[in-house]
């Protein structure tokens, strides 16, 4: 099974600051995604992290607010920029492997509180 | 455009009785459909998926779902509920249209009464 880690697991931040979340996978994956899960809500896809090129953002999410990097096939970062209390959420990364196409494996999530 | 609707925000059943969690979808293209489960303070886990093969899909922990194109439904069922089934369940639709989209339903919280 997939081993996916996220750092930090949780953080409390001041408004106006930025936080970078890391997602590390134990082996090479084909797809990496970033989601947001607001309190008591479902998951919303933020973007697909593309290796070696710009991420593909979903409607309502922009690169200036959520810059994403994916320098290789096992690692990605999501930055939440210029944070406001509305950014308080759980942020999750998920991955797909070539062998189990379309099955997403989720990381444990990063719980963010913005004051 | 595509969407997914989970018809019940909360379902409560007695242990040992059948479970039915309802999901309807809308998609302009042939979609792939999934059910994920999220236990309290645990990560999301795939229960089962439909990707245009058999319409009746069997998953883990005794769950199954049937893809009904005419009804645009993908309801999740289990013959006999167990206390460990208490969790949040998400129906997910994925379509490879011009813009690949993964959309999660709003979720159904399943409670099991002893």
Coordinates of C-alpha atoms in Angstrom, one line a residue:
Chain A
X1 CA 0.0 0.0 0.0
X2 CA 1.0 3.6 -0.5
X3 CA 3.1 5.5 2.1
X4 CA 2.3 9.2 1.9
X5 CA 3.5 11.7 4.4
X6 CA 2.6 15.4 4.8
X7 CA 4.5 18.0 6.7
X8 CA 3.5 19.8 8.8
X9 CA 0.6 17.7 10.2
X10 CA -0.9 20.9 11.7
X11 CA -0.1 24.5 12.1
X12 CA -1.5 27.7 13.5
X13 CA -0.6 30.8 11.4
X14 CA -1.2 34.5 11.5
X15 CA -3.2 36.2 8.7
X16 CA -1.1 37.6 6.0
X17 CA 1.6 35.0 6.3
X18 CA 2.3 32.0 4.0
X19 CA 2.6 28.3 4.7
X20 CA 4.2 25.6 2.6
X21 CA 2.9 22.1 2.9
X22 CA 5.0 19.1 1.7
X23 CA 3.8 15.8 0.4
X24 CA 6.3 12.9 0.1
X25 CA 5.5 9.5 -1.4
X26 CA 7.5 6.3 -1.0
X27 CA 7.7 5.5 -4.7
X28 CA 7.1 7.1 -8.1
X29 CA 3.6 8.1 -8.9
X30 CA 1.9 9.2 -12.1
X31 CA -0.5 11.8 -10.6
X32 CA -0.4 14.0 -7.6
X33 CA -3.3 16.2 -6.5
X34 CA -4.0 18.8 -3.8
X35 CA -7.4 19.1 -2.1
X36 CA -9.0 21.3 0.5
X37 CA -11.5 20.1 3.1
X38 CA -13.1 23.0 5.0
X39 CA -14.5 22.3 8.4
X40 CA -17.5 19.9 8.2
X41 CA -17.3 20.0 4.4
X42 CA -16.4 17.7 1.6
X43 CA -13.2 17.7 -0.4
X44 CA -12.6 20.2 -3.2
X45 CA -9.8 19.7 -5.8
X46 CA -7.4 22.6 -5.9
X47 CA -5.1 21.5 -8.6
X48 CA -3.2 18.7 -10.3
X49 CA 0.6 18.9 -9.6
X50 CA 2.4 18.3 -12.9
X51 CA 6.0 17.1 -12.8
X52 CA 8.3 19.6 -14.4
X53 CA 5.6 22.1 -15.5
X54 CA 3.0 24.4 -14.0
X55 CA 0.1 22.9 -12.1
X56 CA -3.4 22.6 -13.5
X57 CA -5.8 24.6 -11.3
X58 CA -9.5 24.1 -10.9
X59 CA -12.0 26.8 -11.2
X60 CA -11.8 29.2 -8.3
X61 CA -8.2 28.5 -7.5
X62 CA -5.2 30.5 -8.8
X63 CA -1.5 30.1 -8.8
X64 CA -0.8 33.4 -7.0
X65 CA -2.8 32.1 -4.0
X66 CA -1.8 28.4 -4.1
X67 CA 1.6 28.0 -5.8
X68 CA 2.5 24.4 -6.3
X69 CA 5.7 22.7 -7.2
X70 CA 6.5 19.1 -8.2
X71 CA 10.2 18.8 -8.9
X72 CA 10.2 15.0 -9.2
X73 CA 7.9 12.0 -9.2
X74 CA 7.7 11.5 -5.5
X75 CA 7.5 15.0 -4.0
X76 CA 5.2 18.1 -4.2
X77 CA 4.6 21.2 -2.2
X78 CA 1.5 23.5 -1.9
X79 CA 1.9 27.0 -0.5
X80 CA -1.1 28.8 0.9
X81 CA -0.2 32.5 0.4
X82 CA -1.3 35.7 2.2
X83 CA -3.5 33.6 4.5
X84 CA -6.9 34.7 5.9
X85 CA -9.1 32.9 8.4
X86 CA -11.1 31.6 5.5
X87 CA -8.1 29.5 4.5
X88 CA -8.5 27.4 7.7
X89 CA -9.0 23.9 6.4
X90 CA -7.4 20.5 6.1
X91 CA -5.2 20.3 3.0
X92 CA -4.7 16.8 1.6
X93 CA -2.5 15.5 -1.1
X94 CA -3.4 12.4 -3.1
X95 CA -1.5 10.2 -5.5
X96 CA -2.1 7.7 -8.2
X97 CA 0.2 4.9 -9.3
X98 CA 0.5 3.5 -12.8
X99 CA -0.4 0.0 -11.6
X100 CA -3.7 1.1 -10.0
X101 CA -4.9 3.7 -12.4
X102 CA -7.5 6.1 -11.1
X103 CA -7.3 4.8 -7.5
X104 CA -6.3 7.8 -5.3
X105 CA -4.3 7.2 -2.2
X106 CA -4.6 10.1 0.3
X107 CA -2.1 11.6 2.7
X108 CA -3.0 12.1 6.3
X109 CA -3.7 15.8 5.7
X110 CA -2.4 19.1 7.1
X111 CA -4.7 20.9 9.5
X112 CA -4.4 24.6 9.2
X113 CA -5.8 27.3 11.5
X114 CA -5.4 30.9 10.5
X115 CA -5.9 33.5 13.2
Chain B
X1 CA -20.4 19.8 -16.9
X2 CA -20.5 17.2 -14.3
X3 CA -21.8 17.0 -10.8
X4 CA -22.5 14.5 -8.0
X5 CA -25.3 14.5 -5.4
X6 CA -25.4 12.5 -2.3
X7 CA -29.1 12.4 -1.4
X8 CA -28.7 11.9 2.4
X9 CA -26.4 13.9 4.6
X10 CA -26.9 11.4 7.5
X11 CA -28.1 7.8 7.5
X12 CA -28.7 5.8 10.7
X13 CA -29.2 2.1 10.8
X14 CA -29.2 -0.7 13.3
X15 CA -26.4 -3.1 13.5
X16 CA -27.1 -6.2 11.3
X17 CA -29.6 -4.3 9.0
X18 CA -28.9 -3.3 5.4
X19 CA -27.2 -0.1 4.4
X20 CA -28.1 2.1 1.5
X21 CA -26.2 5.3 0.7
X22 CA -27.6 7.1 -2.4
X23 CA -25.6 8.9 -5.1
X24 CA -26.7 10.4 -8.3
X25 CA -24.3 11.9 -10.9
X26 CA -24.3 14.0 -14.0
X27 CA -21.7 13.8 -16.6
X28 CA -21.4 14.8 -20.3
X29 CA -19.0 11.9 -20.9
X30 CA -18.7 8.3 -19.7
X31 CA -17.6 8.8 -16.1
X32 CA -15.6 6.8 -13.6
X33 CA -17.3 6.6 -10.3
X34 CA -15.9 5.9 -6.8
X35 CA -16.9 5.5 -3.2
X36 CA -14.4 6.6 -0.5
X37 CA -14.7 6.2 3.2
X38 CA -13.3 8.5 5.9
X39 CA -13.3 7.2 9.4
X40 CA -12.9 9.7 12.3
X41 CA -9.3 10.9 12.6
X42 CA -8.2 8.6 9.8
X43 CA -7.4 9.1 6.2
X44 CA -9.6 8.5 3.1
X45 CA -9.7 5.0 1.8
X46 CA -11.1 3.7 -1.5
X47 CA -14.1 1.4 -1.0
X48 CA -14.8 0.6 -4.7
X49 CA -14.7 2.0 -8.2
X50 CA -16.6 1.7 -11.5
X51 CA -14.6 2.2 -14.7
X52 CA -16.9 0.9 -17.5
X53 CA -16.5 -2.8 -16.8
X54 CA -19.2 -4.7 -14.8
X55 CA -22.0 -2.6 -13.6
X56 CA -22.2 -4.3 -10.2
X57 CA -19.0 -3.5 -8.4
X58 CA -17.8 -5.3 -5.2
X59 CA -15.6 -3.5 -2.8
X60 CA -13.9 -4.0 0.5
X61 CA -15.7 -4.8 3.8
X62 CA -18.7 -6.3 2.1
X63 CA -19.8 -3.1 0.3
X64 CA -21.0 -3.1 -3.3
X65 CA -22.5 -0.5 -5.7
X66 CA -24.4 -0.8 -8.9
X67 CA -23.9 1.6 -11.8
X68 CA -27.3 2.4 -13.4
X69 CA -26.8 4.6 -16.4
X70 CA -30.6 5.0 -17.1
X71 CA -31.0 6.4 -13.6
X72 CA -27.6 8.1 -13.4
X73 CA -27.1 6.5 -10.0
X74 CA -24.3 4.7 -8.2
X75 CA -25.8 3.7 -4.8
X76 CA -23.7 2.0 -2.2
X77 CA -25.1 -1.0 -0.3
X78 CA -24.2 -3.5 2.3
X79 CA -26.4 -6.4 3.4
X80 CA -25.6 -6.2 7.1
X81 CA -24.2 -3.2 8.9
X82 CA -21.4 -3.5 11.5
X83 CA -20.5 -1.0 14.2
X84 CA -17.1 -0.4 12.5
X85 CA -18.9 0.9 9.4
X86 CA -19.7 4.2 11.2
X87 CA -17.9 6.8 9.1
X88 CA -18.3 9.5 6.4
X89 CA -18.8 8.2 2.9
X90 CA -18.1 10.2 -0.3
X91 CA -19.3 9.5 -3.8
X92 CA -16.9 10.7 -6.4
X93 CA -17.2 11.3 -10.2
X94 CA -14.3 11.6 -12.6
X95 CA -14.6 12.4 -16.2
X96 CA -11.9 12.8 -18.8
X97 CA -13.4 15.6 -20.7
X98 CA -11.5 18.6 -22.1
X99 CA -10.7 19.5 -18.5
X100 CA -10.2 16.5 -16.3
X101 CA -12.4 16.9 -13.2
X102 CA -12.6 15.0 -10.0
X103 CA -15.7 16.0 -8.0
X104 CA -16.5 14.8 -4.5
X105 CA -20.1 14.6 -3.2
X106 CA -21.1 16.4 -0.1
X107 CA -20.7 13.2 2.0
X108 CA -23.1 10.9 4.0
X109 CA -22.5 10.3 7.6
X110 CA -23.4 6.7 8.5
X111 CA -24.3 6.0 12.1
X112 CA -24.8 2.5 13.4
X113 CA -27.2 1.8 16.3
X114 CA -26.4 -1.1 18.6

